[in-house]
Amino acid sequence: MTPAAQARAERREAKMQARRAQLAARRRDHGGPLAWRGWFDGSAHPNPGRLGVGALLLGPDGERIEVSQAAGHGSSSDAEYAALTAVLRAALDVRPVQLLLYGDSQVVINDVLGTTPAGAKGLEMHRATVVALLQQFPDVSLRWIPRHRNGEADRLSQRAIATWEGLPLQED
C-alpha cells in the first residue's frame, strides 16, 4: 500500500472511530430509568442588560421543576451561566442518580467542558461555580443542543425578563 493510500485509510478509520464515539455518547445521553433531564437558557435584554434565567428539570416519574427568575445585569454569557447554575441548584434539591443537562450556548458548554484551549475571558468565576456544583453529582453530562430544541427553557427565561420589565406575558 502506498503512503498516500495508507494515510487515507488511517483518516477513514479515525472518522469511523469518531462517529462510533459520537453514537455511543448519544446513547449515554438517553440515560437510565432514574435519569433526570434538564434544559437551561439565559437571556439578556439588551445585550448586555437585564438578565432572565430559565430552566426545566424533568424527573423519571413525571416530576417537573421550572425555574424562571431575574438574574441581575450582564451579558448573554452571564445569563447562560446563571441559567446553568440555577438548573444545577434545582437538581441539588432532588439529588438525582443521573443528570443529563442540555443548553444552546456553545460558549458556556465548551467553557465548562474545557473543549477550547483557553477559557472564556471574564467568565472564570461562573465557570468555577458551575464546576463546583457539577462535582456534587455522581453522574452528570452536559450537552449542546440547537436553539430550536431548547424552547421550554427559552420561554422561561423570556418570562423572567417580561416579569422583571413589567411587560405582559406572551404565552404561545
Short mmCIF file of C-alpha atoms in Angstrom, two decimals:
data_model
loop_
_atom_site.label_atom_id
_atom_site.label_comp_id
_atom_site.label_asym_id
_atom_site.label_seq_id
_atom_site.Cartn_x
_atom_site.Cartn_y
_atom_site.Cartn_z
CA MET A 1 0.00 0.00 0.00
CA THR A 2 1.36 3.44 -0.91
CA PRO A 3 1.93 6.03 1.82
CA ALA A 4 -0.91 8.17 0.41
CA ALA A 5 -3.32 5.20 0.44
CA GLN A 6 -2.21 4.33 3.97
CA ALA A 7 -2.87 7.91 5.11
CA ARG A 8 -6.36 7.84 3.53
CA ALA A 9 -7.14 4.55 5.26
CA GLU A 10 -5.98 5.96 8.60
CA ARG A 11 -8.11 9.09 8.15
CA ARG A 12 -11.12 6.95 7.22
CA GLU A 13 -10.59 4.77 10.32
CA ALA A 14 -10.22 7.85 12.54
CA LYS A 15 -13.52 9.21 11.17
CA MET A 16 -15.23 5.87 11.83
CA GLN A 17 -13.93 5.81 15.41
CA ALA A 18 -15.11 9.38 15.98
CA ARG A 19 -18.55 8.50 14.60
CA ARG A 20 -18.79 5.42 16.85
CA ALA A 21 -17.82 7.54 19.87
CA GLN A 22 -20.44 10.13 18.92
CA LEU A 23 -23.15 7.48 18.66
CA ALA A 24 -22.10 5.97 21.99
CA ALA A 25 -22.30 9.42 23.61
CA ARG A 26 -25.84 9.88 22.25
CA ARG A 27 -26.90 6.54 23.69
CA ARG A 28 -25.49 7.55 27.08
CA ASP A 29 -27.42 10.82 26.92
CA HIS A 30 -30.69 8.95 26.87
CA GLY A 31 -29.91 7.91 30.39
CA GLY A 32 -31.24 5.13 32.51
CA PRO A 33 -34.61 4.70 34.19
CA LEU A 34 -33.61 7.02 37.07
CA ALA A 35 -32.22 9.83 34.91
CA TRP A 36 -33.36 13.41 35.37
CA ARG A 37 -33.13 15.69 32.35
CA GLY A 38 -32.62 19.44 32.45
CA TRP A 39 -32.64 22.27 29.93
CA PHE A 40 -31.35 25.77 30.61
CA ASP A 41 -31.31 29.11 28.83
CA GLY A 42 -30.41 32.67 29.71
CA SER A 43 -31.46 35.95 28.12
CA ALA A 44 -30.04 39.46 28.23
CA HIS A 45 -32.23 42.42 27.20
CA PRO A 46 -30.45 44.28 25.65
CA ASN A 47 -27.09 42.54 25.49
CA PRO A 48 -25.58 43.48 27.90
CA GLY A 49 -28.59 44.33 30.01
CA ARG A 50 -31.16 42.77 32.31
CA LEU A 51 -30.80 39.02 32.71
CA GLY A 52 -33.51 36.38 32.74
CA VAL A 53 -32.92 32.76 33.60
CA GLY A 54 -34.99 29.78 32.51
CA ALA A 55 -34.55 26.13 33.40
CA LEU A 56 -36.64 22.99 33.28
CA LEU A 57 -35.97 19.73 35.11
CA LEU A 58 -37.94 16.59 34.30
CA GLY A 59 -37.80 13.58 36.59
CA PRO A 60 -38.13 9.91 35.72
CA ASP A 61 -41.57 9.70 37.34
CA GLY A 62 -43.01 12.76 35.62
CA GLU A 63 -41.72 15.33 38.11
CA ARG A 64 -41.43 18.84 36.66
CA ILE A 65 -39.44 21.69 38.17
CA GLU A 66 -39.41 25.07 36.43
CA VAL A 67 -37.10 27.98 37.15
CA SER A 68 -37.88 31.45 35.81
CA GLN A 69 -36.15 34.33 37.53
CA ALA A 70 -34.39 37.64 37.06
CA ALA A 71 -30.62 37.39 37.47
CA GLY A 72 -29.26 40.94 37.60
CA HIS A 73 -27.38 42.67 34.81
CA GLY A 74 -24.74 41.37 32.42
CA SER A 75 -24.08 39.77 29.06
CA SER A 76 -25.80 36.86 27.35
CA SER A 77 -22.93 34.59 28.51
CA ASP A 78 -23.53 35.73 32.10
CA ALA A 79 -27.21 34.86 31.60
CA GLU A 80 -26.42 31.41 30.20
CA TYR A 81 -24.08 30.67 33.10
CA ALA A 82 -26.70 31.90 35.59
CA ALA A 83 -29.24 29.56 33.98
CA LEU A 84 -26.86 26.59 34.18
CA THR A 85 -26.17 27.43 37.83
CA ALA A 86 -29.92 27.66 38.52
CA VAL A 87 -30.70 24.25 36.98
CA LEU A 88 -27.83 22.66 38.93
CA ARG A 89 -29.05 24.18 42.20
CA ALA A 90 -32.59 22.98 41.49
CA ALA A 91 -31.20 19.49 40.79
CA LEU A 92 -29.34 19.51 44.12
CA ASP A 93 -32.73 19.57 45.85
CA VAL A 94 -33.74 16.24 44.26
CA ARG A 95 -30.28 14.59 44.25
CA PRO A 96 -30.69 12.62 41.01
CA VAL A 97 -28.74 9.43 40.44
CA GLN A 98 -28.14 10.56 36.86
CA LEU A 99 -28.48 14.08 35.43
CA LEU A 100 -28.48 14.95 31.72
CA LEU A 101 -28.28 18.69 31.02
CA TYR A 102 -28.85 20.46 27.70
CA GLY A 103 -28.22 24.07 26.69
CA ASP A 104 -27.90 26.07 23.50
CA SER A 105 -24.85 28.13 24.46
CA GLN A 106 -21.75 26.66 22.84
CA VAL A 107 -19.63 29.28 24.61
CA VAL A 108 -20.75 28.15 28.08
CA ILE A 109 -20.81 24.42 27.38
CA ASN A 110 -17.38 24.44 25.70
CA ASP A 111 -16.05 26.60 28.53
CA VAL A 112 -17.30 24.21 31.24
CA LEU A 113 -16.19 21.08 29.39
CA GLY A 114 -12.80 22.62 28.61
CA THR A 115 -13.04 21.84 24.91
CA THR A 116 -11.48 25.17 23.99
CA PRO A 117 -7.76 25.82 24.55
CA ALA A 118 -8.32 28.85 26.78
CA GLY A 119 -11.31 29.51 29.00
CA ALA A 120 -13.74 32.27 28.06
CA LYS A 121 -12.43 35.60 29.32
CA GLY A 122 -14.43 37.24 32.09
CA LEU A 123 -16.39 34.06 32.90
CA GLU A 124 -13.89 32.45 35.26
CA MET A 125 -16.00 32.93 38.41
CA HIS A 126 -19.08 31.50 36.71
CA ARG A 127 -17.09 28.51 35.48
CA ALA A 128 -15.67 27.84 38.97
CA THR A 129 -19.17 27.93 40.48
CA VAL A 130 -20.56 25.53 37.87
CA VAL A 131 -17.63 23.13 38.13
CA ALA A 132 -18.05 23.01 41.93
CA LEU A 133 -21.76 22.26 41.53
CA LEU A 134 -21.14 19.58 38.88
CA GLN A 135 -18.81 17.76 41.28
CA GLN A 136 -21.74 17.20 43.65
CA PHE A 137 -23.48 14.83 41.22
CA PRO A 138 -22.46 11.19 40.81
CA ASP A 139 -23.34 11.03 37.10
CA VAL A 140 -23.88 14.21 35.11
CA SER A 141 -23.47 15.08 31.44
CA LEU A 142 -23.67 18.42 29.69
CA ARG A 143 -24.55 18.65 26.00
CA TRP A 144 -25.14 21.37 23.46
CA ILE A 145 -28.44 21.38 21.57
CA PRO A 146 -29.65 23.71 18.82
CA ARG A 147 -31.69 26.69 19.98
CA HIS A 148 -34.90 25.36 18.39
CA ARG A 149 -34.71 22.30 20.68
CA ASN A 150 -34.46 24.45 23.82
CA GLY A 151 -37.84 26.17 23.61
CA GLU A 152 -39.15 25.50 27.12
CA ALA A 153 -36.06 26.91 28.82
CA ASP A 154 -36.09 29.90 26.45
CA ARG A 155 -39.76 30.53 27.23
CA LEU A 156 -38.98 30.51 30.96
CA SER A 157 -36.06 32.94 30.53
CA GLN A 158 -38.21 35.27 28.42
CA ARG A 159 -40.93 35.09 31.07
CA ALA A 160 -38.40 36.21 33.69
CA ILE A 161 -37.39 39.19 31.54
CA ALA A 162 -41.01 40.16 30.86
CA THR A 163 -41.92 39.92 34.53
CA TRP A 164 -38.92 42.00 35.54
CA GLU A 165 -39.63 44.66 32.92
CA GLY A 166 -43.34 44.73 33.80
CA LEU A 167 -44.36 43.61 30.31
CA PRO A 168 -47.42 41.48 29.63
CA LEU A 169 -46.57 37.79 29.28
CA GLN A 170 -46.99 36.44 25.78
CA GLU A 171 -47.65 32.73 26.07
CA ASP A 172 -47.73 30.63 22.91
#
